[in-house]
Coordinates of C-alpha atoms in Angstrom, one line a residue:
Chain A
M1 CA -6.5 -27.9 -11.5
A2 CA -8.4 -27.9 -14.8
G3 CA -11.2 -25.4 -14.7
S4 CA -9.8 -23.3 -11.9
P5 CA -9.1 -19.9 -13.5
L6 CA -5.5 -18.5 -13.7
V7 CA -6.6 -15.3 -12.1
H8 CA -9.7 -14.9 -10.0
A9 CA -10.5 -11.4 -8.8
R10 CA -13.5 -10.1 -6.8
G11 CA -14.1 -6.6 -5.6
L12 CA -10.4 -5.7 -6.2
V13 CA -9.6 -2.2 -4.9
K14 CA -6.3 -0.2 -5.0
E15 CA -6.0 3.1 -3.3
F16 CA -3.0 5.4 -3.3
G17 CA -3.8 7.8 -0.4
R18 CA -7.1 9.4 -1.5
L19 CA -6.8 8.3 -5.1
V20 CA -8.8 5.3 -6.0
A21 CA -6.9 3.7 -8.9
V22 CA -8.9 0.4 -9.0
D23 CA -12.5 0.7 -7.8
G24 CA -13.9 -2.8 -7.0
I25 CA -13.4 -4.9 -10.1
D26 CA -14.3 -8.5 -10.8
F27 CA -12.7 -10.7 -13.5
D28 CA -11.5 -14.2 -14.2
V29 CA -8.8 -15.2 -16.7
Q30 CA -8.9 -18.7 -18.0
R31 CA -6.0 -20.9 -19.0
G32 CA -4.9 -20.5 -22.6
E33 CA -6.8 -17.3 -23.0
A34 CA -5.6 -13.9 -24.2
F35 CA -7.3 -11.5 -21.9
G36 CA -7.2 -7.7 -22.3
F37 CA -7.7 -4.6 -20.3
L38 CA -8.7 -1.8 -22.6
G39 CA -8.9 1.8 -21.4
P40 CA -7.4 5.3 -21.5
N41 CA -4.4 6.3 -19.5
G42 CA -5.3 6.5 -15.9
A43 CA -8.1 4.0 -16.1
G44 CA -6.4 1.7 -13.6
K45 CA -5.0 -0.9 -16.0
T46 CA -1.4 -0.7 -14.9
S47 CA -2.4 -0.8 -11.2
T48 CA -4.4 -3.9 -11.9
M49 CA -1.5 -5.5 -13.7
R50 CA 0.9 -4.7 -10.8
I51 CA -1.5 -6.3 -8.4
V52 CA -1.8 -9.5 -10.5
G53 CA 2.0 -9.5 -10.9
C54 CA 2.3 -9.5 -7.1
I55 CA 4.4 -6.4 -6.9
S56 CA 1.6 -4.3 -5.5
P57 CA -0.7 -5.5 -2.8
P58 CA -4.4 -4.8 -3.3
T59 CA -6.1 -2.5 -0.8
A60 CA -9.2 -4.7 -0.6
G61 CA -10.8 -7.6 -2.4
T62 CA -10.2 -11.2 -3.1
L63 CA -7.4 -12.3 -5.5
R64 CA -6.1 -15.7 -6.5
V65 CA -3.3 -16.1 -9.0
L66 CA -2.5 -19.6 -10.1
D67 CA -4.5 -20.8 -7.2
L68 CA -2.2 -19.0 -4.7
D69 CA -2.6 -15.9 -2.5
P70 CA -0.5 -13.0 -3.9
V71 CA 0.1 -11.5 -0.5
A72 CA 1.3 -14.6 1.2
D73 CA 2.9 -16.4 -1.8
G74 CA 4.1 -13.5 -3.9
A75 CA 7.5 -15.0 -4.7
R76 CA 6.0 -18.4 -5.6
I77 CA 3.6 -16.8 -8.0
R78 CA 6.2 -14.5 -9.5
A79 CA 8.3 -17.5 -10.2
K80 CA 5.6 -18.6 -12.7
L81 CA 4.9 -15.3 -14.3
G82 CA 6.4 -13.5 -17.2
V83 CA 6.2 -9.7 -16.9
V84 CA 6.6 -7.1 -19.7
P85 CA 6.3 -3.8 -17.9
Q86 CA 5.0 -0.6 -19.5
Q87 CA 8.5 1.0 -19.4
D88 CA 11.4 -1.2 -20.4
T89 CA 13.5 -2.1 -17.4
L90 CA 16.4 -3.7 -19.3
D91 CA 19.7 -3.7 -17.5
S92 CA 21.7 -1.0 -19.4
E93 CA 25.0 -2.2 -17.9
L94 CA 24.7 -5.6 -19.5
T95 CA 24.6 -6.9 -23.1
V96 CA 21.5 -8.2 -24.8
R97 CA 22.4 -11.8 -24.0
E98 CA 23.5 -11.1 -20.5
N99 CA 20.1 -9.5 -19.8
I100 CA 18.4 -12.8 -20.4
L101 CA 21.1 -14.8 -18.6
I102 CA 20.9 -12.8 -15.4
Y103 CA 17.2 -12.6 -15.5
G104 CA 17.0 -16.4 -15.6
R105 CA 19.4 -16.5 -12.7
Y106 CA 16.9 -14.3 -10.7
F107 CA 14.6 -17.3 -11.1
G108 CA 17.3 -19.6 -9.9
L109 CA 17.7 -21.3 -13.2
A110 CA 20.9 -23.2 -13.9
R111 CA 23.6 -21.3 -15.8
A112 CA 24.3 -24.2 -18.2
D113 CA 20.6 -24.4 -19.2
L114 CA 20.4 -20.6 -19.6
R115 CA 23.0 -20.5 -22.3
E116 CA 20.9 -22.5 -24.7
K117 CA 17.7 -20.9 -23.5
A118 CA 19.0 -17.4 -24.2
A119 CA 20.1 -18.4 -27.7
Q120 CA 16.6 -19.8 -28.5
L121 CA 14.8 -16.7 -27.1
L122 CA 17.0 -14.3 -29.0
D123 CA 16.3 -16.2 -32.1
F124 CA 12.6 -16.1 -31.4
V125 CA 12.5 -12.3 -31.2
Q126 CA 15.0 -11.9 -34.0
L127 CA 17.8 -10.4 -32.0
S128 CA 20.5 -13.1 -32.4
E129 CA 22.7 -10.8 -34.4
R130 CA 22.7 -8.3 -31.6
A131 CA 23.3 -10.8 -28.8
D132 CA 26.6 -9.4 -27.6
D133 CA 25.8 -5.7 -28.1
P134 CA 25.0 -3.3 -25.3
V135 CA 21.3 -2.6 -24.8
E136 CA 21.3 1.2 -25.0
P137 CA 21.7 1.6 -28.8
L138 CA 18.8 -0.8 -29.6
S139 CA 15.7 0.7 -31.1
G140 CA 12.5 0.9 -29.1
G141 CA 11.1 -2.1 -31.0
M142 CA 14.2 -4.1 -30.3
K143 CA 14.1 -3.3 -26.6
R144 CA 10.5 -4.3 -26.5
R145 CA 11.3 -7.6 -28.1
L146 CA 14.2 -8.2 -25.8
T147 CA 11.9 -7.5 -22.8
I148 CA 9.5 -10.0 -24.2
A149 CA 12.3 -12.6 -24.7
R150 CA 13.4 -11.9 -21.1
S151 CA 9.9 -12.4 -19.7
L152 CA 9.8 -15.9 -21.3
V153 CA 13.1 -17.1 -19.8
N154 CA 11.3 -19.0 -16.9
D155 CA 8.7 -20.6 -19.2
P156 CA 5.9 -18.6 -17.5
Q157 CA 2.4 -20.0 -17.1
V158 CA 1.0 -16.5 -17.8
L159 CA 2.5 -13.6 -19.6
L160 CA 1.6 -10.1 -18.3
L161 CA 2.1 -7.4 -20.9
D162 CA 1.5 -3.8 -19.9
E163 CA 1.0 -1.8 -23.1
P164 CA 3.3 -4.0 -25.2
T165 CA 3.4 -1.8 -28.2
T166 CA 2.9 1.8 -26.9
G167 CA 5.4 4.1 -28.5
L168 CA 6.5 1.7 -31.3
D169 CA 6.4 2.5 -35.0
P170 CA 3.9 0.5 -37.1
Q171 CA 6.5 -1.9 -38.4
A172 CA 7.8 -2.6 -34.9
R173 CA 4.3 -3.1 -33.6
H174 CA 3.5 -5.7 -36.2
L175 CA 6.6 -7.6 -35.4
V176 CA 5.7 -7.6 -31.7
W177 CA 2.1 -8.6 -32.4
D178 CA 3.3 -11.4 -34.6
R179 CA 5.5 -12.9 -31.8
L180 CA 2.7 -12.5 -29.3
F181 CA 0.3 -14.2 -31.7
R182 CA 2.7 -17.1 -32.1
L183 CA 3.0 -17.5 -28.3
K184 CA -0.8 -17.5 -28.2
Q185 CA -0.9 -20.3 -30.8
Q186 CA 1.6 -22.3 -28.8
G187 CA -1.0 -22.2 -26.0
A188 CA 0.4 -19.4 -23.8
S189 CA -1.9 -17.5 -21.6
L190 CA -1.7 -13.7 -22.1
I191 CA -3.0 -10.8 -20.0
L192 CA -2.4 -7.5 -21.6
T193 CA -3.4 -3.9 -21.3
T194 CA -3.7 -1.5 -24.2
H195 CA -5.3 1.7 -25.3
Y196 CA -5.1 0.6 -28.9
M197 CA -8.3 -1.0 -30.1
D198 CA -6.6 -2.6 -33.1
E199 CA -4.2 -4.3 -30.6
A200 CA -7.1 -5.5 -28.5
E201 CA -9.0 -6.7 -31.6
Q202 CA -6.0 -8.6 -32.9
L203 CA -4.8 -10.2 -29.8
C204 CA -7.6 -10.6 -27.2
D205 CA -10.0 -13.5 -27.0
R206 CA -11.9 -11.6 -24.3
L207 CA -11.5 -8.2 -22.8
V208 CA -12.8 -5.8 -20.3
V209 CA -13.2 -2.1 -20.9
M210 CA -12.0 0.0 -17.9
D211 CA -12.7 3.6 -17.1
N212 CA -12.0 5.5 -13.9
G213 CA -11.0 2.3 -12.1
K214 CA -14.1 0.4 -13.0
I215 CA -15.0 -2.2 -15.5
V216 CA -17.7 -0.9 -17.8
A217 CA -18.1 -3.8 -20.2
E218 CA -16.8 -7.3 -20.8
G219 CA -16.8 -9.7 -23.7
S220 CA -15.0 -10.7 -26.9
P221 CA -14.1 -7.8 -29.3
L222 CA -16.9 -8.9 -31.6
E223 CA -19.5 -9.3 -28.9
L224 CA -18.7 -5.8 -27.6
I225 CA -19.0 -4.2 -31.0
R226 CA -22.3 -6.0 -31.6
R227 CA -23.7 -5.0 -28.2
Y228 CA -22.5 -1.4 -28.0
S229 CA -22.1 -0.3 -31.6
T230 CA -23.6 -0.6 -35.1
R231 CA -22.1 -2.5 -38.0
E232 CA -20.7 0.5 -39.7
V233 CA -19.7 4.1 -39.0
V234 CA -19.6 7.1 -41.2
E235 CA -16.9 9.6 -40.2
L236 CA -17.4 13.2 -41.4
R237 CA -14.9 16.0 -41.2
F238 CA -15.7 19.6 -42.0
A239 CA -13.6 22.5 -43.2
D240 CA -15.8 25.0 -41.5
R241 CA -18.3 24.8 -38.7
P242 CA -19.9 21.4 -38.6
P243 CA -23.7 21.2 -39.0
E244 CA -26.0 20.4 -36.1
P245 CA -26.3 16.6 -35.5
A246 CA -30.0 16.7 -36.1
E247 CA -29.4 17.8 -39.7
L248 CA -27.5 14.6 -40.4
R249 CA -30.4 12.2 -39.5
V250 CA -31.1 10.1 -42.6
D251 CA -34.6 8.6 -42.3
G252 CA -34.5 5.6 -40.0
L253 CA -31.0 4.5 -41.0
V254 CA -29.0 6.4 -38.3
D255 CA -28.8 4.7 -34.9
R256 CA -26.7 7.3 -33.1
I257 CA -24.6 10.4 -33.7
E258 CA -21.4 11.4 -31.8
S259 CA -19.9 14.8 -32.0
L260 CA -16.2 14.9 -31.4
P261 CA -14.0 18.0 -31.5
D262 CA -12.5 17.1 -34.9
R263 CA -15.2 15.0 -36.5
I264 CA -18.8 13.7 -36.4
L265 CA -19.5 9.9 -36.2
I266 CA -22.7 8.5 -37.6
Y267 CA -23.6 5.0 -36.4
T268 CA -25.5 3.0 -38.9
E269 CA -26.1 -0.5 -40.3
D270 CA -25.5 0.8 -43.9
G271 CA -22.7 3.4 -44.1
D272 CA -22.6 3.7 -47.9
H273 CA -26.3 4.5 -48.0
V274 CA -26.0 7.2 -45.4
A275 CA -23.0 8.7 -47.1
T276 CA -24.7 8.8 -50.4
A277 CA -27.9 10.3 -48.9
L278 CA -25.9 13.1 -47.2
H279 CA -24.0 13.8 -50.4
E280 CA -27.2 14.1 -52.4
R281 CA -28.5 16.6 -49.8
G282 CA -25.5 18.8 -50.7
L283 CA -23.7 18.5 -47.4
E284 CA -20.3 20.2 -47.6
T285 CA -17.6 18.0 -46.0
S286 CA -13.9 18.0 -46.2
S287 CA -13.8 14.2 -45.9
V288 CA -16.2 11.2 -45.7
L289 CA -15.1 7.8 -44.5
V290 CA -17.2 4.7 -44.2
R291 CA -15.7 2.0 -42.0
R292 CA -16.7 -0.9 -39.9
S293 CA -17.2 -0.4 -36.2
T294 CA -14.3 -0.8 -33.8
L295 CA -13.7 -1.1 -30.1
E296 CA -13.0 2.7 -30.2
D297 CA -16.7 3.2 -31.0
V298 CA -17.6 0.8 -28.1
F299 CA -15.5 2.9 -25.8
L300 CA -16.9 6.1 -27.0
H301 CA -20.4 4.9 -26.5
L302 CA -19.6 3.6 -23.0
T303 CA -17.7 6.6 -21.7
G304 CA -18.6 9.4 -24.0
R305 CA -15.1 10.2 -24.9
S306 CA -12.4 9.1 -27.3
L307 CA -9.7 6.7 -26.2
V308 CA -6.7 8.1 -28.0
D309 CA -5.6 11.4 -26.4
Chain B
M1 CA 4.9 -7.9 6.5
S2 CA 7.4 -7.4 9.3
A3 CA 10.9 -6.4 8.3
I4 CA 12.3 -9.4 10.0
A5 CA 10.2 -11.8 8.0
A6 CA 11.2 -10.0 4.9
V7 CA 14.9 -10.5 5.6
T8 CA 15.4 -13.9 4.1
A9 CA 17.8 -12.8 1.4
G10 CA 18.5 -16.2 -0.3
G11 CA 18.4 -14.4 -3.6
A12 CA 21.1 -11.9 -2.6
R13 CA 23.7 -13.9 -4.4
F14 CA 22.1 -13.1 -7.7
L15 CA 22.7 -9.4 -7.1
L16 CA 26.4 -10.3 -6.6
E17 CA 26.3 -12.3 -9.8
R18 CA 24.8 -9.4 -11.7
N19 CA 27.5 -7.0 -10.4
L20 CA 30.2 -9.4 -11.2
M21 CA 28.8 -9.6 -14.8
V22 CA 29.0 -5.8 -15.0
Y23 CA 32.5 -5.4 -13.5
R24 CA 34.0 -8.3 -15.5
R25 CA 34.2 -5.9 -18.4
I26 CA 35.3 -2.9 -16.4
W27 CA 37.5 -4.5 -13.8
L28 CA 40.1 -1.8 -13.8
V29 CA 37.6 0.6 -12.2
I30 CA 37.8 -1.6 -9.1
F31 CA 41.3 -0.5 -8.4
S32 CA 40.5 3.2 -8.4
G33 CA 39.9 3.3 -4.7
F34 CA 43.1 1.5 -3.9
F35 CA 45.3 4.6 -4.3
E36 CA 43.5 7.1 -2.1
P37 CA 44.8 5.8 1.3
L38 CA 48.3 5.3 -0.2
F39 CA 48.4 9.0 -1.2
Y40 CA 47.3 10.0 2.3
L41 CA 49.9 7.7 3.8
F42 CA 52.8 9.1 1.8
S43 CA 51.8 12.7 2.1
M44 CA 50.6 12.8 5.7
G45 CA 52.3 9.8 7.2
F46 CA 55.8 10.3 5.8
G47 CA 55.7 13.9 4.6
L48 CA 54.0 15.6 7.5
G49 CA 55.2 12.8 9.8
H50 CA 58.7 14.0 9.2
F51 CA 57.9 17.1 11.2
V52 CA 55.5 15.5 13.7
G53 CA 57.8 12.8 14.9
H54 CA 56.1 10.4 17.3
V55 CA 52.6 10.1 18.5
N56 CA 51.9 8.0 21.7
G57 CA 55.4 6.6 21.3
I58 CA 55.1 5.3 17.7
S59 CA 56.0 6.9 14.4
Y60 CA 53.3 9.1 12.9
A61 CA 53.0 6.9 9.8
S62 CA 52.3 3.9 12.1
F63 CA 49.7 5.9 13.9
I64 CA 47.7 7.0 10.9
A65 CA 48.1 3.8 8.8
P66 CA 45.4 1.8 10.6
A67 CA 43.1 4.8 10.5
L68 CA 43.6 5.2 6.8
L69 CA 42.7 1.5 6.4
A70 CA 39.5 2.1 8.4
S71 CA 38.5 5.2 6.3
S72 CA 39.3 3.4 3.0
A73 CA 37.0 0.6 4.2
M74 CA 34.4 3.3 4.9
N75 CA 34.9 5.2 1.6
G76 CA 34.9 2.1 -0.5
A77 CA 31.7 0.8 0.9
I78 CA 29.9 4.2 0.7
Y79 CA 31.3 4.8 -2.8
D80 CA 29.9 1.6 -4.1
A81 CA 26.6 2.0 -2.2
T82 CA 26.0 5.3 -4.1
N83 CA 25.6 3.2 -7.3
V84 CA 22.5 2.0 -5.7
F85 CA 20.9 5.4 -6.1
W86 CA 21.4 5.3 -9.9
K87 CA 20.0 1.8 -10.1
L88 CA 17.1 2.6 -7.9
R89 CA 16.0 5.9 -9.4
Y90 CA 17.2 5.9 -13.0
A91 CA 18.2 2.5 -14.3
K92 CA 15.2 0.8 -12.8
V93 CA 17.4 -2.3 -12.2
Y94 CA 15.4 -3.2 -9.1
D95 CA 12.0 -2.8 -10.7
A96 CA 12.9 -5.6 -13.0
I97 CA 14.5 -7.7 -10.3
L98 CA 11.5 -7.4 -8.0
S99 CA 9.1 -8.8 -10.6
T100 CA 11.0 -12.1 -10.2
P101 CA 11.1 -14.2 -7.0
V102 CA 14.0 -12.0 -5.7
G103 CA 12.7 -9.7 -2.9
P104 CA 13.7 -6.3 -1.4
A105 CA 15.8 -8.0 1.4
D106 CA 17.8 -9.8 -1.3
V107 CA 18.5 -6.5 -3.0
A108 CA 19.5 -4.7 0.2
V109 CA 21.8 -7.6 1.4
G110 CA 23.2 -8.3 -2.1
E111 CA 24.2 -4.7 -2.7
S112 CA 25.7 -4.3 0.7
V113 CA 27.7 -7.5 0.5
W114 CA 29.0 -6.4 -2.9
A115 CA 30.0 -3.0 -1.5
V116 CA 31.9 -4.8 1.3
F117 CA 33.5 -7.1 -1.1
R118 CA 34.8 -4.2 -3.2
G119 CA 36.0 -2.4 -0.1
L120 CA 37.8 -5.5 1.0
I121 CA 39.9 -5.5 -2.2
Y122 CA 41.2 -2.1 -1.2
S123 CA 41.7 -3.0 2.4
F124 CA 43.7 -6.2 1.5
G125 CA 45.9 -4.2 -0.9
F126 CA 46.5 -1.5 1.6
L127 CA 47.2 -3.9 4.4
I128 CA 49.9 -5.6 2.3
V129 CA 51.5 -2.3 1.6
I130 CA 51.7 -1.1 5.2
A131 CA 53.0 -4.5 6.3
A132 CA 55.7 -4.2 3.7
L133 CA 56.5 -0.7 5.0
G134 CA 56.9 -2.0 8.5
L135 CA 53.9 -0.2 9.9
V136 CA 52.2 -3.4 11.2
H137 CA 53.3 -4.2 14.7
S138 CA 51.4 -7.3 15.8
W139 CA 50.0 -10.6 14.7
W140 CA 46.6 -9.3 15.8
A141 CA 46.7 -7.6 12.4
L142 CA 45.5 -10.9 11.0
L143 CA 42.1 -9.9 12.3
A144 CA 42.3 -6.5 10.5
L145 CA 40.8 -8.0 7.4
P146 CA 37.6 -9.4 9.0
A147 CA 37.5 -6.2 11.0
A148 CA 37.6 -4.2 7.7
A149 CA 34.8 -6.4 6.4
L150 CA 32.7 -5.5 9.5
I151 CA 33.5 -1.8 9.0
G152 CA 32.5 -2.1 5.3
S153 CA 29.2 -3.8 6.3
A154 CA 28.3 -1.0 8.7
F155 CA 28.9 1.7 6.1
A156 CA 27.5 -0.3 3.2
G157 CA 24.3 -1.0 5.1
L158 CA 24.0 2.7 6.1
G159 CA 25.0 3.8 2.6
V160 CA 22.4 1.7 0.9
A161 CA 19.8 2.8 3.4
A162 CA 20.8 6.5 2.8
M163 CA 20.4 6.1 -1.0
T164 CA 16.7 5.2 -0.6
Y165 CA 16.2 8.6 1.0
F166 CA 18.1 10.5 -1.7
R167 CA 15.9 12.5 -4.1
S168 CA 18.4 14.0 -6.5
W169 CA 22.1 14.2 -7.2
Q170 CA 22.3 17.3 -5.1
D171 CA 21.8 15.2 -2.0
F172 CA 25.2 13.8 -2.5
E173 CA 26.6 17.1 -1.3
L174 CA 25.0 16.2 2.1
L175 CA 26.8 12.9 2.0
A176 CA 30.1 14.6 1.5
L177 CA 29.3 17.0 4.3
V178 CA 29.0 14.0 6.7
Q179 CA 31.8 11.8 5.2
L180 CA 34.6 14.4 5.0
P181 CA 34.4 15.8 8.6
M182 CA 34.1 12.2 9.9
F183 CA 37.2 11.3 8.0
L184 CA 39.1 14.3 9.3
F185 CA 38.0 14.5 12.9
S186 CA 37.4 10.9 14.0
T187 CA 41.0 10.5 15.4
T188 CA 42.4 9.7 12.0
F189 CA 45.3 12.1 12.2
Y190 CA 45.7 12.6 16.0
P191 CA 44.6 11.0 19.3
I192 CA 41.2 11.9 20.8
T193 CA 43.0 13.5 23.8
V194 CA 43.5 16.6 21.6
Y195 CA 39.8 17.5 22.1
P196 CA 38.2 19.0 25.1
H197 CA 36.0 16.5 27.0
A198 CA 32.7 17.6 25.6
I199 CA 33.9 17.2 22.0
Q200 CA 35.5 13.9 22.8
W201 CA 32.0 12.5 23.5
I202 CA 30.7 13.7 20.1
V203 CA 33.7 11.9 18.4
R204 CA 33.0 8.8 20.3
V205 CA 29.5 8.5 18.8
T206 CA 30.7 8.5 15.2
P207 CA 31.0 5.1 13.6
L208 CA 34.4 5.8 12.0
Y209 CA 35.9 6.5 15.5
H210 CA 35.0 2.9 16.5
A211 CA 36.3 1.6 13.2
I212 CA 39.6 3.3 13.7
Q213 CA 39.8 2.2 17.4
L214 CA 39.3 -1.4 16.2
L215 CA 41.9 -1.4 13.5
R216 CA 44.4 0.7 15.3
T217 CA 44.5 -1.5 18.4
L218 CA 44.7 -4.7 16.2
I219 CA 47.5 -3.4 14.0
L220 CA 49.5 -1.9 16.9
G221 CA 48.9 -5.0 19.0
S222 CA 46.9 -3.7 21.9
P223 CA 43.3 -4.8 21.5
G224 CA 41.2 -5.1 24.6
L225 CA 37.6 -5.5 25.8
P226 CA 36.5 -2.1 24.5
Q227 CA 37.1 -3.5 21.0
L228 CA 34.3 -5.9 21.5
G229 CA 32.1 -2.9 22.0
D230 CA 33.5 -1.3 18.8
A231 CA 32.8 -4.4 16.9
A232 CA 29.3 -4.7 18.3
Y233 CA 28.5 -1.1 17.5
L234 CA 29.5 -1.6 13.9
A235 CA 27.5 -4.8 13.7
V236 CA 24.4 -3.1 15.0
L237 CA 24.8 -0.3 12.4
A238 CA 25.1 -2.9 9.6
A239 CA 22.0 -4.7 10.7
V240 CA 20.0 -1.4 11.1
G241 CA 21.1 -0.3 7.7
I242 CA 20.0 -3.5 6.0
V243 CA 16.6 -3.4 7.8
I244 CA 16.0 0.2 6.9
A245 CA 17.1 -0.3 3.3
T246 CA 14.8 -3.4 2.9
R247 CA 11.8 -1.6 4.3
R248 CA 12.4 1.5 2.2
I249 CA 12.9 -0.5 -1.1
H250 CA 9.8 -2.5 -0.2
R251 CA 7.8 0.6 0.4
Q252 CA 9.1 2.5 -2.7
L253 CA 9.0 -0.2 -5.3
L254 CA 6.3 -2.6 -4.1
S255 CA 3.4 -0.2 -3.3

């Protein structure tokens, strides 16, 4: 068993009628790894997750999940997966605790064991106090945590998380990240999709960047940043019309310039130097920000457009 | 995957468990459907029956009581099946369930069996009441409960299947448009001989007609070979409903 990947995909395709959602992708996810799909909405991330989760058959390609064939052994694979879907699918007719109990029953787990398991999981996601409350009044962050707790009820070998923190406020996001990070430290394998680069940077050991159903880059967050971006970025915003990019070239120090609708990004190894030089030239800006490169910059470079929209 | 292979349904019991969990808290709701046939029995059977007198040699109340049992089995099953629409389109209950080892056939069978189970509570209560009122005329009536379960299965299966075709709440008007005339015209309140020949054949096609035939002959004590046909017809409908529902849930949620 050791060495065989958790998920092995070659030439994976998913079509809905004439729409090609996933357009021939290859990837492997190893045991104990946190693997991410980064991309904008509509890139094919969710379709890929549904295929791996054995709730959507691929149109073409080879796929092995936990060394089994998803089409023939879907139920056996699903028994070993934990799924956190993009939209919460909590059972609104049941309480917080009952949601975990019944979900465990769907896996055929014994009722006696589930009592204790539910208590542990609710404690883990800090929902013990709400155990006997209905689900509906819970905040978005709490629902997300409950969904995560629910997905752990069968001690899954892999956790599939589709945009785990989309729509949550910053505090709620950090709490979710913290729990996912702990799971990772305990040796869990995670597969997640996101369109937040900070999420990908924090959680993923390795990730693929998806665009239009294709994988356009693969590597660790750091590798990707090194390969596709510079060390630092200067972000300029202008009150009036921005200048032509050519006017912003600072002798030999600027690697690349991207013009976005609301700002101009200057890619460079030394952001402070560039910012100072532009200031000395008397460039009129409404704001100047020097920051280190992120996956957003990688994405921008690979696809020519911004991730967050 | 063929529909037959998909109908394994070992996980159906978890759907029942889920519904029990929900209704444990709101168990009073279960009894809502119990009164409907009673109201019909008292107003039509005894009230209107006072003027009608006898039908085919028996009191009017005795004549309609088995038919009301059949329609309450139908209404109970369909009423519960309509919850499936909400769970399928809005509550996303099945989306969550299908990401576990539980499959579409489990959902279709589980929800149908639950609807039958709920309908049976009404049927049992109503049967006791009409027996106490002296409207049961034969020991054959002992078979009325299994017959009511069969009737419930047919309408639950069809009901769950129908829900997978519904797009919005407006579609429920269509359901009423089928259900109400069937209730009124499938020999519930008068014998089929009232109709001209051509119309009789239309009535004979409706599932409720067969349900009523089955229960009326059992409770009045005159079942015969045709009742095997009635039972078979209902069993086929139940099976067809489950198969359609399974395929539709599969296609809609697992695509």
